[in-house]
Amino acid sequence: MASVNSLQWLNLTRHGESTGNLAYRAAEGTDAEETGIRERDADTPLSDLGRAQAAALGRWLAALPEDERPTLVAVSPYLRTLDTARIALAETSYAHPQDPDGLRMTVDERLRDREQGILQGLTWVGVQRRHPDEADRLKRLGKFYYRPPGGESWADLALRLRSFYRDLEADAPGGRALVVTHDAIVVMTRYLVEDLTEQQVLQVEKEPVANASVTRWRHDGGGLSAVCYNECAHLVNAGVGS
């Protein structure tokens, strides 16, 4: 189990829709071998809808009861997560990122997206055509333990997240954390906090984590207990669900 049991609240959100998400969806189901994303993964920006989703997330944060408001914010260093956090926090009165006395935002590389290695930028069609041995190895090992050359497995994510959450707990015992990150990190946090098995987490992963959705755990006296997963009501109500 992840070392986060002393936190009062743990809130995770995926970044708003990015131009990379748009490119991937456009390539999906076609004969394209590449996604068409030209930037480094770290430099992929939010789309216009993604920025609107980040603002809607911020209004949700602004409306939280005082005893649920984040006391610390940790963010992936990628552009799409940084901008999601900045836009969202600017919507609140208690966490404006430009306020020197406001909520401190910590950037942590352990919250970055999963490294894809030589498969970066390829569709599944491209992987099968250009790296058939890797496609076969993925099928044989399964998604959880398969590590593409130069990349990371889902198990590798668990290793760096255990380190991140151990430090988070030590830095802010009893705190209320907001983590702005990526879909794989949200899924693997469930694996750690809820002590899931490989089979259970891969079942969870079948449901896409929506952009700017909210996943929450609250301390129930014995540890963190799930409150909601992949919650999108704040986006639907604002008309910006993806």
PDB file of C-alpha atoms in Angstrom:
ATOM      1  CA  MET A   1       0.000   0.000   0.000  1.00  0.00           C
ATOM      2  CA  ALA A   2       1.231   3.501  -0.814  1.00  0.00           C
ATOM      3  CA  SER A   3       2.583   5.560   2.068  1.00  0.00           C
ATOM      4  CA  VAL A   4      -0.204   8.140   2.064  1.00  0.00           C
ATOM      5  CA  ASN A   5      -2.289   7.007   5.012  1.00  0.00           C
ATOM      6  CA  SER A   6      -1.597  10.137   7.053  1.00  0.00           C
ATOM      7  CA  LEU A   7      -3.139  12.423   4.410  1.00  0.00           C
ATOM      8  CA  GLN A   8      -6.610  13.767   5.132  1.00  0.00           C
ATOM      9  CA  TRP A   9      -7.544  14.032   1.447  1.00  0.00           C
ATOM     10  CA  LEU A  10      -5.873  12.822  -1.739  1.00  0.00           C
ATOM     11  CA  ASN A  11      -7.293  14.347  -4.940  1.00  0.00           C
ATOM     12  CA  LEU A  12      -6.006  13.414  -8.381  1.00  0.00           C
ATOM     13  CA  THR A  13      -6.910  14.964 -11.702  1.00  0.00           C
ATOM     14  CA  ARG A  14      -5.773  14.280 -15.233  1.00  0.00           C
ATOM     15  CA  HIS A  15      -4.736  17.280 -17.324  1.00  0.00           C
ATOM     16  CA  GLY A  16      -7.264  18.920 -19.641  1.00  0.00           C
ATOM     17  CA  GLU A  17      -7.555  17.791 -23.249  1.00  0.00           C
ATOM     18  CA  SER A  18      -4.264  18.288 -25.125  1.00  0.00           C
ATOM     19  CA  THR A  19      -3.484  18.654 -28.811  1.00  0.00           C
ATOM     20  CA  GLY A  20      -1.819  15.257 -28.446  1.00  0.00           C
ATOM     21  CA  ASN A  21      -5.116  13.725 -27.340  1.00  0.00           C
ATOM     22  CA  LEU A  22      -6.760  15.177 -30.441  1.00  0.00           C
ATOM     23  CA  ALA A  23      -4.035  13.833 -32.731  1.00  0.00           C
ATOM     24  CA  TYR A  24      -4.200  10.383 -31.162  1.00  0.00           C
ATOM     25  CA  ARG A  25      -7.979  10.182 -31.541  1.00  0.00           C
ATOM     26  CA  ALA A  26      -7.728  11.305 -35.182  1.00  0.00           C
ATOM     27  CA  ALA A  27      -5.214   8.512 -35.930  1.00  0.00           C
ATOM     28  CA  GLU A  28      -7.023   5.812 -33.955  1.00  0.00           C
ATOM     29  CA  GLY A  29      -8.837   3.282 -36.125  1.00  0.00           C
ATOM     30  CA  THR A  30      -7.051   4.396 -39.298  1.00  0.00           C
ATOM     31  CA  ASP A  31      -4.114   2.876 -41.175  1.00  0.00           C
ATOM     32  CA  ALA A  32      -1.738   5.549 -39.848  1.00  0.00           C
ATOM     33  CA  GLU A  33       1.478   4.290 -38.280  1.00  0.00           C
ATOM     34  CA  GLU A  34       2.196   7.530 -36.408  1.00  0.00           C
ATOM     35  CA  THR A  35       0.007   9.710 -34.209  1.00  0.00           C
ATOM     36  CA  GLY A  36       1.192  12.896 -35.896  1.00  0.00           C
ATOM     37  CA  ILE A  37       2.289  14.515 -32.623  1.00  0.00           C
ATOM     38  CA  ARG A  38       5.371  16.586 -33.421  1.00  0.00           C
ATOM     39  CA  GLU A  39       6.294  18.041 -30.025  1.00  0.00           C
ATOM     40  CA  ARG A  40       8.173  16.258 -27.293  1.00  0.00           C
ATOM     41  CA  ASP A  41       5.655  14.579 -25.030  1.00  0.00           C
ATOM     42  CA  ALA A  42       6.653  17.054 -22.317  1.00  0.00           C
ATOM     43  CA  ASP A  43       5.828  20.016 -24.594  1.00  0.00           C
ATOM     44  CA  THR A  44       2.368  19.000 -25.848  1.00  0.00           C
ATOM     45  CA  PRO A  45       0.000  21.911 -25.050  1.00  0.00           C
ATOM     46  CA  LEU A  46      -3.635  22.023 -24.018  1.00  0.00           C
ATOM     47  CA  SER A  47      -6.302  22.403 -26.680  1.00  0.00           C
ATOM     48  CA  ASP A  48      -8.877  25.189 -26.395  1.00  0.00           C
ATOM     49  CA  LEU A  49     -11.288  22.666 -24.878  1.00  0.00           C
ATOM     50  CA  GLY A  50      -8.563  21.551 -22.481  1.00  0.00           C
ATOM     51  CA  ARG A  51      -8.123  25.090 -21.213  1.00  0.00           C
ATOM     52  CA  ALA A  52     -11.887  25.369 -20.688  1.00  0.00           C
ATOM     53  CA  GLN A  53     -11.852  22.060 -18.817  1.00  0.00           C
ATOM     54  CA  ALA A  54      -9.046  23.331 -16.586  1.00  0.00           C
ATOM     55  CA  ALA A  55     -11.124  26.418 -15.765  1.00  0.00           C
ATOM     56  CA  ALA A  56     -14.133  24.218 -14.939  1.00  0.00           C
ATOM     57  CA  LEU A  57     -11.899  22.154 -12.668  1.00  0.00           C
ATOM     58  CA  GLY A  58     -10.839  25.371 -10.984  1.00  0.00           C
ATOM     59  CA  ARG A  59     -14.439  26.384 -10.323  1.00  0.00           C
ATOM     60  CA  TRP A  60     -14.996  22.960  -8.747  1.00  0.00           C
ATOM     61  CA  LEU A  61     -11.966  23.556  -6.522  1.00  0.00           C
ATOM     62  CA  ALA A  62     -13.244  27.022  -5.627  1.00  0.00           C
ATOM     63  CA  ALA A  63     -16.569  25.564  -4.492  1.00  0.00           C
ATOM     64  CA  LEU A  64     -15.081  22.943  -2.168  1.00  0.00           C
ATOM     65  CA  PRO A  65     -15.908  23.288   1.541  1.00  0.00           C
ATOM     66  CA  GLU A  66     -13.060  24.918   3.436  1.00  0.00           C
ATOM     67  CA  ASP A  67     -12.132  21.678   5.194  1.00  0.00           C
ATOM     68  CA  GLU A  68     -11.720  19.918   1.819  1.00  0.00           C
ATOM     69  CA  ARG A  69      -9.651  22.551   0.028  1.00  0.00           C
ATOM     70  CA  PRO A  70      -6.133  21.447  -0.943  1.00  0.00           C
ATOM     71  CA  THR A  71      -3.307  22.498   1.333  1.00  0.00           C
ATOM     72  CA  LEU A  72      -0.666  21.444  -1.203  1.00  0.00           C
ATOM     73  CA  VAL A  73      -0.511  20.917  -4.960  1.00  0.00           C
ATOM     74  CA  ALA A  74       1.904  18.577  -6.764  1.00  0.00           C
ATOM     75  CA  VAL A  75       2.146  18.716 -10.545  1.00  0.00           C
ATOM     76  CA  SER A  76       3.804  16.778 -13.352  1.00  0.00           C
ATOM     77  CA  PRO A  77       6.427  18.926 -15.125  1.00  0.00           C
ATOM     78  CA  TYR A  78       4.796  18.483 -18.543  1.00  0.00           C
ATOM     79  CA  LEU A  79       3.305  21.576 -20.180  1.00  0.00           C
ATOM     80  CA  ARG A  80      -0.256  20.242 -20.328  1.00  0.00           C
ATOM     81  CA  THR A  81      -0.309  19.473 -16.593  1.00  0.00           C
ATOM     82  CA  LEU A  82       1.410  22.704 -15.569  1.00  0.00           C
ATOM     83  CA  ASP A  83      -1.075  24.770 -17.569  1.00  0.00           C
ATOM     84  CA  THR A  84      -4.026  22.767 -16.218  1.00  0.00           C
ATOM     85  CA  ALA A  85      -2.894  23.483 -12.663  1.00  0.00           C
ATOM     86  CA  ARG A  86      -2.219  27.171 -13.285  1.00  0.00           C
ATOM     87  CA  ILE A  87      -5.562  27.772 -15.014  1.00  0.00           C
ATOM     88  CA  ALA A  88      -7.479  25.817 -12.350  1.00  0.00           C
ATOM     89  CA  LEU A  89      -5.818  27.470  -9.362  1.00  0.00           C
ATOM     90  CA  ALA A  90      -6.361  30.926 -10.849  1.00  0.00           C
ATOM     91  CA  GLU A  91     -10.123  30.289 -10.565  1.00  0.00           C
ATOM     92  CA  THR A  92      -9.910  29.984  -6.773  1.00  0.00           C
ATOM     93  CA  SER A  93      -9.621  32.670  -4.123  1.00  0.00           C
ATOM     94  CA  TYR A  94      -7.393  30.562  -1.878  1.00  0.00           C
ATOM     95  CA  ALA A  95      -4.856  29.096  -4.284  1.00  0.00           C
ATOM     96  CA  HIS A  96      -4.057  31.716  -6.919  1.00  0.00           C
ATOM     97  CA  PRO A  97      -0.634  30.750  -8.345  1.00  0.00           C
ATOM     98  CA  GLN A  98       0.425  34.409  -8.648  1.00  0.00           C
ATOM     99  CA  ASP A  99      -0.249  35.115  -4.970  1.00  0.00           C
ATOM    100  CA  PRO A 100       3.040  34.944  -3.014  1.00  0.00           C
ATOM    101  CA  ASP A 101       1.074  33.978   0.090  1.00  0.00           C
ATOM    102  CA  GLY A 102      -1.083  31.460  -1.767  1.00  0.00           C
ATOM    103  CA  LEU A 103      -0.936  27.699  -2.028  1.00  0.00           C
ATOM    104  CA  ARG A 104       2.507  26.340  -2.906  1.00  0.00           C
ATOM    105  CA  MET A 105       2.676  24.352  -6.165  1.00  0.00           C
ATOM    106  CA  THR A 106       5.417  21.707  -6.301  1.00  0.00           C
ATOM    107  CA  VAL A 107       6.579  20.268  -9.620  1.00  0.00           C
ATOM    108  CA  ASP A 108       7.717  16.650  -9.398  1.00  0.00           C
ATOM    109  CA  GLU A 109       9.096  14.610 -12.305  1.00  0.00           C
ATOM    110  CA  ARG A 110       7.849  11.395 -10.691  1.00  0.00           C
ATOM    111  CA  LEU A 111       4.353  12.473 -11.740  1.00  0.00           C
ATOM    112  CA  ARG A 112       5.225  12.582 -15.473  1.00  0.00           C
ATOM    113  CA  ASP A 113       3.474  10.332 -17.984  1.00  0.00           C
ATOM    114  CA  ARG A 114       4.716   6.825 -18.724  1.00  0.00           C
ATOM    115  CA  GLU A 115       7.803   6.752 -20.938  1.00  0.00           C
ATOM    116  CA  GLN A 116       7.057   4.915 -24.200  1.00  0.00           C
ATOM    117  CA  GLY A 117      10.656   4.558 -25.419  1.00  0.00           C
ATOM    118  CA  ILE A 118      10.986   3.445 -29.050  1.00  0.00           C
ATOM    119  CA  LEU A 119       7.195   3.187 -29.330  1.00  0.00           C
ATOM    120  CA  GLN A 120       6.699   6.924 -28.678  1.00  0.00           C
ATOM    121  CA  GLY A 121       4.524   8.531 -31.338  1.00  0.00           C
ATOM    122  CA  LEU A 122       3.384   5.252 -32.890  1.00  0.00           C
ATOM    123  CA  THR A 123      -0.136   3.913 -33.208  1.00  0.00           C
ATOM    124  CA  TRP A 124      -0.791   0.236 -32.520  1.00  0.00           C
ATOM    125  CA  VAL A 125      -0.707  -0.284 -36.309  1.00  0.00           C
ATOM    126  CA  GLY A 126       2.730   1.343 -36.361  1.00  0.00           C
ATOM    127  CA  VAL A 127       3.992  -0.783 -33.477  1.00  0.00           C
ATOM    128  CA  GLN A 128       2.907  -4.002 -35.200  1.00  0.00           C
ATOM    129  CA  ARG A 129       4.479  -3.006 -38.533  1.00  0.00           C
ATOM    130  CA  ARG A 130       7.711  -1.407 -37.328  1.00  0.00           C
ATOM    131  CA  HIS A 131       8.373  -3.426 -34.169  1.00  0.00           C
ATOM    132  CA  PRO A 132       6.586  -6.773 -34.580  1.00  0.00           C
ATOM    133  CA  ASP A 133       8.878  -8.443 -32.014  1.00  0.00           C
ATOM    134  CA  GLU A 134       7.845  -5.840 -29.425  1.00  0.00           C
ATOM    135  CA  ALA A 135       4.164  -6.321 -30.265  1.00  0.00           C
ATOM    136  CA  ASP A 136       4.602 -10.048 -29.663  1.00  0.00           C
ATOM    137  CA  ARG A 137       6.509  -9.456 -26.429  1.00  0.00           C
ATOM    138  CA  LEU A 138       3.755  -7.145 -25.166  1.00  0.00           C
ATOM    139  CA  LYS A 139       1.135  -9.802 -25.860  1.00  0.00           C
ATOM    140  CA  ARG A 140       3.250 -12.441 -24.100  1.00  0.00           C
ATOM    141  CA  LEU A 141       4.202 -10.430 -20.989  1.00  0.00           C
ATOM    142  CA  GLY A 142       0.992  -8.437 -20.615  1.00  0.00           C
ATOM    143  CA  LYS A 143       0.602  -4.686 -20.267  1.00  0.00           C
ATOM    144  CA  PHE A 144       1.538  -4.492 -16.582  1.00  0.00           C
ATOM    145  CA  TYR A 145       5.075  -5.888 -16.878  1.00  0.00           C
ATOM    146  CA  TYR A 146       5.963  -5.109 -20.509  1.00  0.00           C
ATOM    147  CA  ARG A 147       8.685  -2.447 -20.788  1.00  0.00           C
ATOM    148  CA  PRO A 148       9.365  -1.066 -24.288  1.00  0.00           C
ATOM    149  CA  PRO A 149      13.054  -0.464 -25.039  1.00  0.00           C
ATOM    150  CA  GLY A 150      13.924   2.920 -23.558  1.00  0.00           C
ATOM    151  CA  GLY A 151      10.546   3.119 -21.835  1.00  0.00           C
ATOM    152  CA  GLU A 152       8.677   2.066 -18.703  1.00  0.00           C
ATOM    153  CA  SER A 153       6.298  -0.678 -17.684  1.00  0.00           C
ATOM    154  CA  TRP A 154       3.257  -0.057 -15.507  1.00  0.00           C
ATOM    155  CA  ALA A 155       5.213  -1.733 -12.702  1.00  0.00           C
ATOM    156  CA  ASP A 156       7.944   0.894 -13.161  1.00  0.00           C
ATOM    157  CA  LEU A 157       5.322   3.576 -12.532  1.00  0.00           C
ATOM    158  CA  ALA A 158       4.458   1.893  -9.242  1.00  0.00           C
ATOM    159  CA  LEU A 159       8.101   2.125  -8.156  1.00  0.00           C
ATOM    160  CA  ARG A 160       8.417   5.856  -8.725  1.00  0.00           C
ATOM    161  CA  LEU A 161       4.975   6.548  -7.296  1.00  0.00           C
ATOM    162  CA  ARG A 162       5.774   4.692  -4.077  1.00  0.00           C
ATOM    163  CA  SER A 163       8.723   7.056  -3.700  1.00  0.00           C
ATOM    164  CA  PHE A 164       6.604  10.119  -4.493  1.00  0.00           C
ATOM    165  CA  TYR A 165       3.824   9.272  -2.043  1.00  0.00           C
ATOM    166  CA  ARG A 166       6.302   8.379   0.698  1.00  0.00           C
ATOM    167  CA  ASP A 167       7.809  11.876   0.386  1.00  0.00           C
ATOM    168  CA  LEU A 168       4.381  13.511   0.135  1.00  0.00           C
ATOM    169  CA  GLU A 169       3.249  11.915   3.374  1.00  0.00           C
ATOM    170  CA  ALA A 170       6.461  12.940   5.138  1.00  0.00           C
ATOM    171  CA  ASP A 171       6.194  16.543   3.914  1.00  0.00           C
ATOM    172  CA  ALA A 172       2.512  17.048   4.692  1.00  0.00           C
ATOM    173  CA  PRO A 173       1.106  14.699   7.357  1.00  0.00           C
ATOM    174  CA  GLY A 174      -2.607  15.375   7.732  1.00  0.00           C
ATOM    175  CA  GLY A 175      -2.564  17.478   4.558  1.00  0.00           C
ATOM    176  CA  ARG A 176      -5.076  17.700   1.737  1.00  0.00           C
ATOM    177  CA  ALA A 177      -3.226  17.030  -1.523  1.00  0.00           C
ATOM    178  CA  LEU A 178      -4.158  17.887  -5.095  1.00  0.00           C
ATOM    179  CA  VAL A 179      -2.100  16.026  -7.711  1.00  0.00           C
ATOM    180  CA  VAL A 180      -2.320  17.197 -11.343  1.00  0.00           C
ATOM    181  CA  THR A 181      -0.980  14.441 -13.549  1.00  0.00           C
ATOM    182  CA  HIS A 182      -1.667  11.900 -16.329  1.00  0.00           C
ATOM    183  CA  ASP A 183      -4.106   9.035 -16.854  1.00  0.00           C
ATOM    184  CA  ALA A 184      -1.572   6.259 -16.163  1.00  0.00           C
ATOM    185  CA  ILE A 185      -0.590   7.905 -12.878  1.00  0.00           C
ATOM    186  CA  VAL A 186      -4.230   8.130 -11.784  1.00  0.00           C
ATOM    187  CA  VAL A 187      -4.735   4.443 -12.540  1.00  0.00           C
ATOM    188  CA  MET A 188      -1.542   3.363 -10.793  1.00  0.00           C
ATOM    189  CA  THR A 189      -2.363   5.465  -7.751  1.00  0.00           C
ATOM    190  CA  ARG A 190      -5.514   3.398  -7.391  1.00  0.00           C
ATOM    191  CA  TYR A 191      -3.322   0.283  -7.602  1.00  0.00           C
ATOM    192  CA  LEU A 192      -1.196   1.544  -4.721  1.00  0.00           C
ATOM    193  CA  VAL A 193      -3.748   3.208  -2.453  1.00  0.00           C
ATOM    194  CA  GLU A 194      -6.386   0.486  -2.823  1.00  0.00           C
ATOM    195  CA  ASP A 195      -3.868  -2.389  -2.825  1.00  0.00           C
ATOM    196  CA  LEU A 196      -5.155  -3.802  -6.133  1.00  0.00           C
ATOM    197  CA  THR A 197      -3.828  -6.848  -7.965  1.00  0.00           C
ATOM    198  CA  GLU A 198      -2.400  -6.824 -11.492  1.00  0.00           C
ATOM    199  CA  GLN A 199      -5.692  -8.177 -12.814  1.00  0.00           C
ATOM    200  CA  GLN A 200      -7.768  -5.609 -10.936  1.00  0.00           C
ATOM    201  CA  VAL A 201      -5.743  -2.603 -12.071  1.00  0.00           C
ATOM    202  CA  LEU A 202      -5.799  -3.737 -15.697  1.00  0.00           C
ATOM    203  CA  GLN A 203      -9.585  -3.986 -15.426  1.00  0.00           C
ATOM    204  CA  VAL A 204      -9.658  -0.422 -14.054  1.00  0.00           C
ATOM    205  CA  GLU A 205      -7.448   0.720 -16.931  1.00  0.00           C
ATOM    206  CA  LYS A 206      -9.998  -0.409 -19.517  1.00  0.00           C
ATOM    207  CA  GLU A 207     -12.111   2.643 -18.624  1.00  0.00           C
ATOM    208  CA  PRO A 208     -10.341   5.738 -20.002  1.00  0.00           C
ATOM    209  CA  VAL A 209      -9.529   8.404 -17.431  1.00  0.00           C
ATOM    210  CA  ALA A 210     -11.281  11.531 -18.699  1.00  0.00           C
ATOM    211  CA  ASN A 211      -9.434  14.793 -19.130  1.00  0.00           C
ATOM    212  CA  ALA A 212      -9.814  17.019 -16.038  1.00  0.00           C
ATOM    213  CA  SER A 213     -11.778  14.304 -14.217  1.00  0.00           C
ATOM    214  CA  VAL A 214     -11.441  14.004 -10.450  1.00  0.00           C
ATOM    215  CA  THR A 215     -10.492  10.960  -8.373  1.00  0.00           C
ATOM    216  CA  ARG A 216     -10.593  11.310  -4.585  1.00  0.00           C
ATOM    217  CA  TRP A 217      -9.769   9.447  -1.361  1.00  0.00           C
ATOM    218  CA  ARG A 218     -10.524  10.602   2.191  1.00  0.00           C
ATOM    219  CA  HIS A 219      -9.070   9.469   5.497  1.00  0.00           C
ATOM    220  CA  ASP A 220     -11.717   7.448   7.337  1.00  0.00           C
ATOM    221  CA  GLY A 221      -9.815   6.950  10.583  1.00  0.00           C
ATOM    222  CA  GLY A 222      -7.980   3.844   9.484  1.00  0.00           C
ATOM    223  CA  GLY A 223      -6.562   4.983   6.169  1.00  0.00           C
ATOM    224  CA  LEU A 224      -7.588   6.421   2.830  1.00  0.00           C
ATOM    225  CA  SER A 225     -11.011   5.366   1.562  1.00  0.00           C
ATOM    226  CA  ALA A 226     -12.226   5.874  -2.024  1.00  0.00           C
ATOM    227  CA  VAL A 227     -14.750   8.690  -2.532  1.00  0.00           C
ATOM    228  CA  CYS A 228     -15.026   8.846  -6.333  1.00  0.00           C
ATOM    229  CA  TYR A 229     -13.170   7.743  -9.452  1.00  0.00           C
ATOM    230  CA  ASN A 230     -13.042   9.512 -12.816  1.00  0.00           C
ATOM    231  CA  GLU A 231     -15.781  11.952 -11.734  1.00  0.00           C
ATOM    232  CA  CYS A 232     -16.812  14.357 -14.521  1.00  0.00           C
ATOM    233  CA  ALA A 233     -19.962  16.078 -13.208  1.00  0.00           C
ATOM    234  CA  HIS A 234     -18.161  19.445 -12.968  1.00  0.00           C
ATOM    235  CA  LEU A 235     -17.247  19.170 -16.658  1.00  0.00           C
ATOM    236  CA  VAL A 236     -20.663  18.001 -17.833  1.00  0.00           C
ATOM    237  CA  ASN A 237     -22.369  20.808 -15.918  1.00  0.00           C
ATOM    238  CA  ALA A 238     -20.019  23.322 -17.568  1.00  0.00           C
ATOM    239  CA  GLY A 239     -20.576  21.830 -21.031  1.00  0.00           C
ATOM    240  CA  VAL A 240     -16.885  20.940 -21.491  1.00  0.00           C
ATOM    241  CA  GLY A 241     -16.823  17.160 -21.155  1.00  0.00           C
ATOM    242  CA  SER A 242     -14.586  15.580 -23.793  1.00  0.00           C
TER     243      SER A 242
END
